[in-house]
Coordinates of C-alpha atoms and ligand atoms in Angstrom, one line a residue:
M9 CA 70.5 193.9 92.1
S10 CA 67.7 192.6 94.3
Q11 CA 68.3 191.9 98.0
A12 CA 67.3 188.3 97.4
Q13 CA 70.5 187.9 95.3
V14 CA 72.8 189.4 97.8
R15 CA 71.7 187.5 100.9
E16 CA 73.5 184.6 102.3
T17 CA 72.0 181.3 101.0
I18 CA 72.7 177.6 101.2
N19 CA 73.1 175.7 98.0
E20 CA 70.7 172.8 98.7
A21 CA 72.3 170.5 96.1
S22 CA 75.9 170.7 97.4
G23 CA 75.2 171.9 101.0
T24 CA 77.7 174.8 100.5
V25 CA 77.0 178.4 101.6
F26 CA 77.0 181.3 99.3
R27 CA 78.3 184.4 101.1
P28 CA 77.8 187.6 99.1
G29 CA 81.1 189.4 98.5
L30 CA 82.8 186.3 99.9
E31 CA 82.6 188.0 103.3
G32 CA 84.6 185.9 105.8
V33 CA 85.5 183.3 103.2
P34 CA 89.3 182.6 103.1
V35 CA 90.5 182.2 99.5
T36 CA 94.2 181.7 100.2
H37 CA 96.9 181.4 102.8
S38 CA 99.0 184.5 103.0
S39 CA 101.9 185.8 105.1
I40 CA 102.0 189.3 103.7
C41 CA 99.6 191.4 105.7
D42 CA 97.6 190.9 108.9
I43 CA 94.6 192.9 110.0
D44 CA 92.9 192.9 113.4
G45 CA 89.7 194.7 112.6
L46 CA 88.4 194.7 116.2
Q47 CA 91.5 196.2 117.7
G48 CA 92.4 198.3 114.7
N49 CA 95.8 196.8 114.1
L50 CA 97.5 196.4 110.7
S51 CA 101.0 194.9 110.0
Y52 CA 103.0 194.1 106.9
R53 CA 105.1 190.9 107.3
G54 CA 104.8 191.3 111.1
Y55 CA 105.9 195.0 111.3
S56 CA 103.2 197.4 112.6
I57 CA 102.0 200.0 110.1
Q58 CA 102.7 202.7 112.7
E59 CA 106.4 201.7 112.8
L60 CA 106.8 201.4 109.1
A61 CA 105.1 204.7 108.4
A62 CA 107.3 206.4 110.9
K63 CA 110.7 204.8 110.1
S64 CA 110.6 203.1 106.7
T65 CA 110.6 204.4 103.1
F66 CA 108.2 203.3 100.4
L67 CA 110.9 201.4 98.5
E68 CA 112.1 199.6 101.6
T69 CA 108.5 198.7 102.5
T70 CA 108.0 197.5 98.9
Y71 CA 111.0 195.2 99.2
L72 CA 109.7 193.9 102.5
L73 CA 106.3 193.2 101.1
I74 CA 107.5 191.4 98.0
W75 CA 110.5 189.4 99.4
G76 CA 109.3 189.0 102.9
E77 CA 112.3 190.5 104.8
L78 CA 113.7 194.0 105.3
P79 CA 116.5 194.5 102.8
N80 CA 120.1 194.7 104.1
P81 CA 121.8 198.0 103.2
Q82 CA 123.3 196.6 100.0
Q83 CA 120.0 195.0 98.9
L84 CA 118.2 198.3 99.5
R85 CA 120.8 200.4 97.6
D86 CA 120.7 197.9 94.7
F87 CA 116.9 198.0 94.6
E88 CA 116.7 201.8 94.8
A89 CA 119.3 202.1 92.0
E90 CA 117.5 199.6 89.8
V91 CA 114.2 201.4 90.3
Q92 CA 115.8 204.7 89.5
M93 CA 117.4 203.4 86.3
H94 CA 114.0 202.1 85.0
R95 CA 111.9 205.2 85.8
R96 CA 111.8 206.3 82.2
V97 CA 109.1 205.0 79.9
S98 CA 109.5 204.3 76.2
F99 CA 108.6 207.2 73.8
R100 CA 106.2 204.7 72.3
V101 CA 104.2 204.5 75.5
R102 CA 104.2 208.3 75.8
D103 CA 103.1 208.6 72.2
M104 CA 100.3 206.1 72.9
M105 CA 99.2 208.1 75.9
K106 CA 99.1 211.3 73.7
C107 CA 96.3 209.6 71.8
F108 CA 94.2 209.1 74.9
P109 CA 91.3 211.6 75.2
A110 CA 92.4 214.5 77.6
T111 CA 88.9 214.1 79.2
G112 CA 89.5 210.4 80.1
H113 CA 89.9 209.4 83.7
P114 CA 93.5 209.0 84.7
M115 CA 92.7 205.6 86.1
D116 CA 91.7 204.4 82.7
A117 CA 94.8 205.9 81.2
L118 CA 96.9 204.1 83.9
Q119 CA 95.1 200.8 83.3
S120 CA 95.8 201.0 79.5
S121 CA 99.4 202.1 79.9
A122 CA 100.2 199.5 82.6
A123 CA 98.8 196.8 80.3
S124 CA 100.9 198.2 77.4
L125 CA 104.1 197.3 79.2
G126 CA 103.3 193.7 78.5
L127 CA 103.9 194.5 74.8
F128 CA 107.4 195.7 75.5
Y129 CA 108.5 193.1 78.1
S130 CA 106.6 190.1 76.8
R131 CA 108.9 187.3 77.8
R132 CA 106.6 185.4 80.2
A133 CA 109.2 183.6 82.3
I134 CA 107.3 183.6 85.6
D135 CA 109.3 180.7 87.1
N136 CA 112.6 182.7 86.7
P137 CA 113.5 184.8 89.8
Q138 CA 115.4 187.3 87.7
Y139 CA 112.3 187.8 85.5
I140 CA 110.2 188.4 88.6
Y141 CA 112.8 190.9 90.0
D142 CA 113.0 192.8 86.8
A143 CA 109.2 192.9 86.4
V144 CA 108.8 194.2 90.0
V145 CA 111.5 196.9 89.3
R146 CA 109.9 198.0 86.1
L147 CA 106.4 198.3 87.5
I148 CA 107.4 200.0 90.7
A149 CA 109.6 202.4 88.6
K150 CA 107.3 203.2 85.7
I151 CA 103.8 203.4 87.2
P152 CA 104.5 206.8 88.8
T153 CA 106.1 208.1 85.6
M154 CA 103.0 207.1 83.6
V155 CA 100.7 208.8 86.1
A156 CA 102.7 212.0 86.0
A157 CA 103.0 211.8 82.2
F158 CA 99.2 211.6 81.6
Q159 CA 98.7 214.6 83.9
L160 CA 101.0 216.8 81.7
I161 CA 99.9 215.2 78.4
R162 CA 96.2 216.0 79.1
K163 CA 97.2 219.6 79.8
G164 CA 98.8 219.7 76.3
Q165 CA 102.4 219.5 77.5
D166 CA 105.2 217.0 77.0
P167 CA 105.9 214.8 80.0
I168 CA 109.0 215.8 81.9
Q169 CA 111.8 213.2 82.5
P170 CA 112.5 211.8 85.9
R171 CA 115.4 213.4 87.8
D172 CA 118.1 211.0 89.0
D173 CA 119.1 213.3 91.9
L174 CA 115.6 212.9 93.5
A175 CA 114.4 210.0 95.5
Y176 CA 111.3 208.1 94.5
S177 CA 108.5 210.2 96.1
A178 CA 110.3 213.6 95.6
N179 CA 110.8 212.6 91.9
F180 CA 107.1 211.7 91.4
L181 CA 105.9 215.0 92.9
Y182 CA 108.5 216.8 90.7
M183 CA 107.3 215.1 87.5
L184 CA 103.7 215.8 88.4
T185 CA 103.8 219.4 89.6
E186 CA 106.9 220.5 87.5
R187 CA 108.7 221.8 90.6
E188 CA 110.8 220.4 93.3
Q189 CA 108.8 220.0 96.5
D190 CA 109.7 220.9 100.0
P191 CA 111.4 217.8 101.6
L192 CA 108.7 217.6 104.3
A193 CA 106.0 217.3 101.6
A194 CA 108.0 214.6 99.8
R195 CA 108.5 212.7 103.1
I196 CA 104.8 212.9 103.9
F197 CA 103.9 211.7 100.4
D198 CA 106.3 208.7 100.9
R199 CA 104.6 207.9 104.2
C200 CA 101.2 208.0 102.4
L201 CA 102.6 205.4 99.9
I202 CA 103.6 203.2 102.8
L203 CA 100.2 203.4 104.3
H204 CA 98.4 202.4 101.1
A205 CA 100.9 199.7 99.9
E206 CA 99.0 196.6 101.1
H207 CA 95.8 195.6 102.7
S208 CA 95.3 191.8 102.3
L209 CA 92.5 190.5 100.1
N210 CA 90.7 193.7 99.2
A211 CA 88.9 193.7 95.8
S212 CA 91.9 194.8 93.7
T213 CA 94.3 192.4 95.3
F214 CA 91.8 189.6 94.9
S215 CA 91.5 190.6 91.3
A216 CA 95.4 190.5 91.0
R217 CA 95.5 187.0 92.5
V218 CA 92.8 185.7 90.2
T219 CA 94.6 187.1 87.2
A220 CA 98.0 185.8 88.5
S221 CA 96.5 182.3 89.0
T222 CA 96.1 181.9 85.2
L223 CA 99.9 182.4 85.0
T224 CA 99.6 185.4 82.8
D225 CA 102.2 188.2 82.8
P226 CA 102.6 190.6 85.7
Y227 CA 101.6 193.6 83.6
A228 CA 98.2 192.0 83.0
V229 CA 98.0 191.3 86.7
V230 CA 98.6 194.9 87.6
A231 CA 96.3 196.2 84.8
S232 CA 93.4 194.1 86.1
A233 CA 94.0 195.3 89.6
V234 CA 94.1 198.9 88.5
G235 CA 90.7 198.5 86.9
T236 CA 89.3 197.0 90.1
L237 CA 90.8 199.7 92.3
A238 CA 89.1 202.4 90.2
G239 CA 85.5 201.8 91.6
P240 CA 83.9 204.2 94.1
L241 CA 83.5 201.5 96.7
H242 CA 87.2 200.8 96.6
G243 CA 90.1 203.2 95.7
G244 CA 87.8 205.7 94.0
A245 CA 86.2 206.7 97.3
N246 CA 89.1 209.1 98.1
E247 CA 87.9 211.4 95.3
D248 CA 84.3 211.3 96.5
V249 CA 85.2 212.2 100.1
L250 CA 86.4 215.7 99.1
A251 CA 83.3 216.2 96.9
M252 CA 81.2 215.2 99.9
L253 CA 83.1 217.6 102.3
E254 CA 82.6 220.4 99.8
E255 CA 78.9 219.6 99.4
I256 CA 78.5 219.8 103.2
G257 CA 80.4 223.1 103.1
S258 CA 80.5 223.9 106.8
P259 CA 80.7 222.1 110.2
N260 CA 77.2 223.5 110.9
N261 CA 75.7 221.5 108.1
V262 CA 77.1 218.1 109.2
S263 CA 74.2 217.0 111.3
A264 CA 71.6 217.6 108.5
Y265 CA 73.9 215.8 106.0
L266 CA 74.1 212.8 108.3
D267 CA 70.3 212.9 108.9
D268 CA 69.7 212.7 105.2
A269 CA 72.3 210.0 104.6
I270 CA 71.0 207.8 107.3
T271 CA 67.4 208.3 106.4
N272 CA 67.9 207.7 102.7
K273 CA 70.5 204.9 103.3
K274 CA 73.2 206.8 101.4
K275 CA 76.8 205.8 102.0
V276 CA 79.0 208.4 103.8
M277 CA 82.1 208.2 101.7
G278 CA 85.4 207.4 103.5
F279 CA 83.5 205.6 106.2
G280 CA 83.0 201.8 106.8
H281 CA 85.2 198.9 106.0
R282 CA 84.6 195.2 105.6
E283 CA 87.5 194.4 107.9
Y284 CA 87.4 197.2 110.6
R285 CA 84.9 197.7 113.3
V286 CA 86.9 200.6 114.7
K287 CA 88.7 203.6 113.1
D288 CA 91.1 202.4 110.4
P289 CA 94.6 202.8 111.9
R290 CA 95.7 204.3 108.5
A291 CA 93.1 207.0 108.9
S292 CA 94.6 208.0 112.3
I293 CA 98.1 208.3 110.8
L294 CA 96.8 210.2 107.7
Q295 CA 95.0 212.6 110.0
D296 CA 98.3 213.3 111.8
L297 CA 100.0 213.7 108.4
A298 CA 97.3 216.2 107.4
E299 CA 97.8 218.2 110.6
E300 CA 101.6 218.2 110.0
L301 CA 101.1 219.6 106.5
F302 CA 98.5 222.2 107.7
A303 CA 100.9 223.3 110.4
R304 CA 103.6 224.0 107.8
F305 CA 101.7 225.0 104.7
G306 CA 98.3 226.4 106.0
K307 CA 95.1 224.7 106.9
D308 CA 92.5 223.3 104.5
E309 CA 89.1 224.7 105.6
M310 CA 87.4 221.3 104.8
Y311 CA 89.4 219.8 107.6
D312 CA 87.0 221.3 110.2
V313 CA 84.1 219.7 108.2
A314 CA 85.8 216.4 108.2
R315 CA 86.5 216.5 112.0
E316 CA 82.9 217.4 112.7
L317 CA 81.7 214.6 110.5
E318 CA 83.9 212.1 112.3
A319 CA 82.7 213.4 115.7
E320 CA 79.0 213.5 114.8
S321 CA 79.0 210.1 113.1
A322 CA 80.6 208.4 116.1
S323 CA 77.3 208.2 117.9
R324 CA 75.2 207.7 114.7
L325 CA 77.3 205.2 112.6
G326 CA 79.8 204.1 115.3
P327 CA 77.3 201.6 116.9
K328 CA 77.2 199.7 113.6
G329 CA 81.0 199.6 113.5
I330 CA 81.3 202.3 110.8
F331 CA 84.2 204.6 111.3
P332 CA 86.6 206.6 109.0
N333 CA 88.6 204.4 106.7
V334 CA 91.9 205.1 104.8
D335 CA 90.2 207.3 102.2
F336 CA 88.7 209.8 104.7
Y337 CA 91.8 212.0 105.3
S338 CA 94.0 211.0 102.4
G339 CA 92.3 213.4 100.0
L340 CA 93.0 216.4 102.3
V341 CA 96.6 215.4 102.4
Y342 CA 96.9 214.9 98.7
R343 CA 95.1 218.3 98.0
K344 CA 97.6 220.0 100.2
L345 CA 100.4 218.4 98.3
G346 CA 99.0 219.9 95.1
I347 CA 97.7 216.6 93.6
P348 CA 94.6 217.0 91.4
R349 CA 91.5 215.3 92.7
D350 CA 91.2 212.8 89.9
L351 CA 94.7 211.6 90.5
F352 CA 94.0 210.5 94.1
T353 CA 93.1 207.0 93.0
P354 CA 96.1 206.7 90.6
V355 CA 98.3 207.7 93.5
F356 CA 96.7 204.9 95.5
A357 CA 97.6 202.6 92.6
I358 CA 101.3 203.8 92.6
S359 CA 101.5 202.5 96.2
R360 CA 99.2 199.4 96.0
V361 CA 101.2 198.0 93.1
A362 CA 103.7 196.9 95.8
G363 CA 101.0 194.8 97.5
W364 CA 99.6 193.4 94.2
L365 CA 103.1 192.3 93.2
A366 CA 103.7 190.7 96.6
H367 CA 100.5 188.7 96.1
W368 CA 101.4 187.9 92.5
R369 CA 104.7 186.3 93.8
E370 CA 102.9 184.5 96.6
Q371 CA 100.2 183.2 94.3
L372 CA 102.9 181.8 91.9
G373 CA 104.5 180.1 94.9
A374 CA 101.5 177.9 95.5
N375 CA 99.2 178.3 92.5
R376 CA 95.9 176.8 91.7
I377 CA 93.7 178.6 89.2
F378 CA 90.7 180.3 90.8
R379 CA 87.5 178.8 89.6
P380 CA 84.7 179.3 92.1
S381 CA 81.2 177.8 91.7
Q382 CA 77.8 179.5 91.5
I383 CA 74.2 178.7 92.4
Y384 CA 72.3 178.7 89.1
T385 CA 69.0 180.6 89.3
G386 CA 68.1 180.7 85.6
S387 CA 65.7 178.8 83.4
K388 CA 66.2 175.2 82.4
S389 CA 65.3 173.0 79.5
R390 CA 63.9 175.7 77.2
Q391 CA 63.1 175.2 73.5
W392 CA 64.4 177.6 70.9
I393 CA 61.6 179.5 69.2
A394 CA 61.7 181.0 65.7
P395 CA 61.8 184.8 65.8
S396 CA 58.4 185.1 63.9
E397 CA 56.8 183.0 66.7
R398 CA 58.1 184.9 69.7
T399 CA 55.8 187.2 71.7
T400 CA 57.2 190.4 73.2
T401 CA 59.0 189.7 76.5
E402 CA 60.3 191.8 79.3
G403 CA 63.8 191.8 77.9
S404 CA 62.8 192.9 74.4
Ligands
CMC529 N1 77.9 205.1 105.3 C1 76.7 204.7 105.9 N2 76.4 203.4 106.1 C2 77.3 202.5 105.8 C3 78.5 202.8 105.3 C4 78.8 204.2 105.0 N3 80.0 204.6 104.5 N4 79.2 201.7 105.0 C5 78.4 200.7 105.4 N5 77.2 201.2 105.9 C6 76.1 200.4 106.4 C7 75.3 199.9 105.2 O1 74.3 200.8 104.8 C8 74.7 198.6 105.8 O2 73.7 198.9 106.6 P1 72.4 198.0 106.8 O3 73.0 196.7 107.4 O4 71.5 198.7 107.7 O5 71.9 197.8 105.4 C9 75.9 198.1 106.7 O6 76.6 199.3 107.1 C10 76.8 197.1 105.9 O7 77.2 197.8 104.7 P2 77.8 197.0 103.5 O8 77.9 198.0 102.3 O9 77.1 195.7 103.3 O10 79.3 196.7 104.0 P3 80.4 196.1 103.1 O11 81.3 195.4 104.1 O12 79.9 195.3 102.0 O13 81.1 197.4 102.5 C11 82.3 199.3 102.1 C12 82.2 198.0 102.9 C13 83.7 199.9 102.3 C14 82.2 199.0 100.6 C15 81.3 200.3 102.6 O14 81.5 200.6 103.9 C16 81.2 201.5 101.8 O15 80.5 201.5 100.7 N6 81.8 202.7 102.2 C17 81.8 203.9 101.5 C18 82.8 203.9 100.4 C19 84.2 203.9 100.9 O16 84.6 204.7 101.7 N7 85.1 203.0 100.3 C20 86.5 202.9 100.7 C21 86.8 201.6 101.4 S1 88.4 201.6 102.2 C22 89.5 201.7 101.0 C23 89.4 200.7 99.9 O17 89.0 199.6 100.0 O18 89.8 201.1 98.8

């Protein structure tokens, strides 16, 4: 991609402006999530992320995001019970997953299995509130089960069934690691899910809204968003952060690593954000969660490298508004919880499905299909030439 194609340009014919990556271009009204990237504030439906991460649960936050209000005790009990009841996935889905290559990335497995749910629940009644409720329940309930199932299947084992006596996060960790986790670990994981649940019009959520705008089913909406989240500039960055910290190896090597990255214009993974010019508030909370875990279960030696990288980069990347984002400390937390590295992004998806579904519902409430325009830069008025008369061209 040449720089000429990614610079802001004015379409002379229409007088409209092309902003690469739609930077600063509103594409919808939304009342779900508010970000103040200069102050480093984030709220869901008006509640600060700090308060939700400290006091709420992932399922309560999911309800808040999707239906706009905190549930009353009965609504919360009902929602939790429905989600618990739908955690199991059909043996047909499990059998399909057994045919996936064990070497495949778990995000690809998740995208395929999420899409397959549309085959089982194909009634597309998106103007029916009960259909919406049921689809939300199924997706929130089954996505963790499918992530955990693929982990066991690729090791050659049968997936283990969800346990009804365990709450949402504790049950996921149990299905994944095959043992019941310490309640502190389960609570910290639940708080991680709250932190990742929603973040306005990021790439995967935009993808979800575009897909939703065609009035397709919610399983297709989630599958398209999972595919978008997988990329290394989005959710996939959390995997790359740990690889980078290990490559640096020691706090003493941080300065040289940064010299090289800055000179060669390499991205430092887990840093930078389109919305924030300060440290991402979620990164600060995740750092506290990492410290809580290390205090209880022992430190990860890469934490010192991470802290040194954050300190060194403050004077080198900070002036450009580049600070740690949500992915910078999450990998250290997940590793301490025993989650394999290539499941970090699927775990992100388990959480973000709440935000995607909130945007799905909001999009349906005031829908117009997305159909942006382009500035055509290709050839015009060309004549077709018979193959025998063509000369060799660059593309051949
Ligand atoms: N390390 C070094 N320089 C950076 C970084 C970084 N991580 N991020 C941005 N920059 C520089 C970039 O080189 C450019 O400099 P210049 O103007 O001199 O050419 C300037 O900052 C603007 O960068 P950009 O890539 O145009 O910014 P963007 O808003 O398009 O991209 C981003 C945002 C998150 C894709 C980018 O910061 C990045 O690639 N970060 C690393 C990957 C990462 O951590 N992604 C997770 C994002 S947060 C969670 C999520 O969305 O899933």
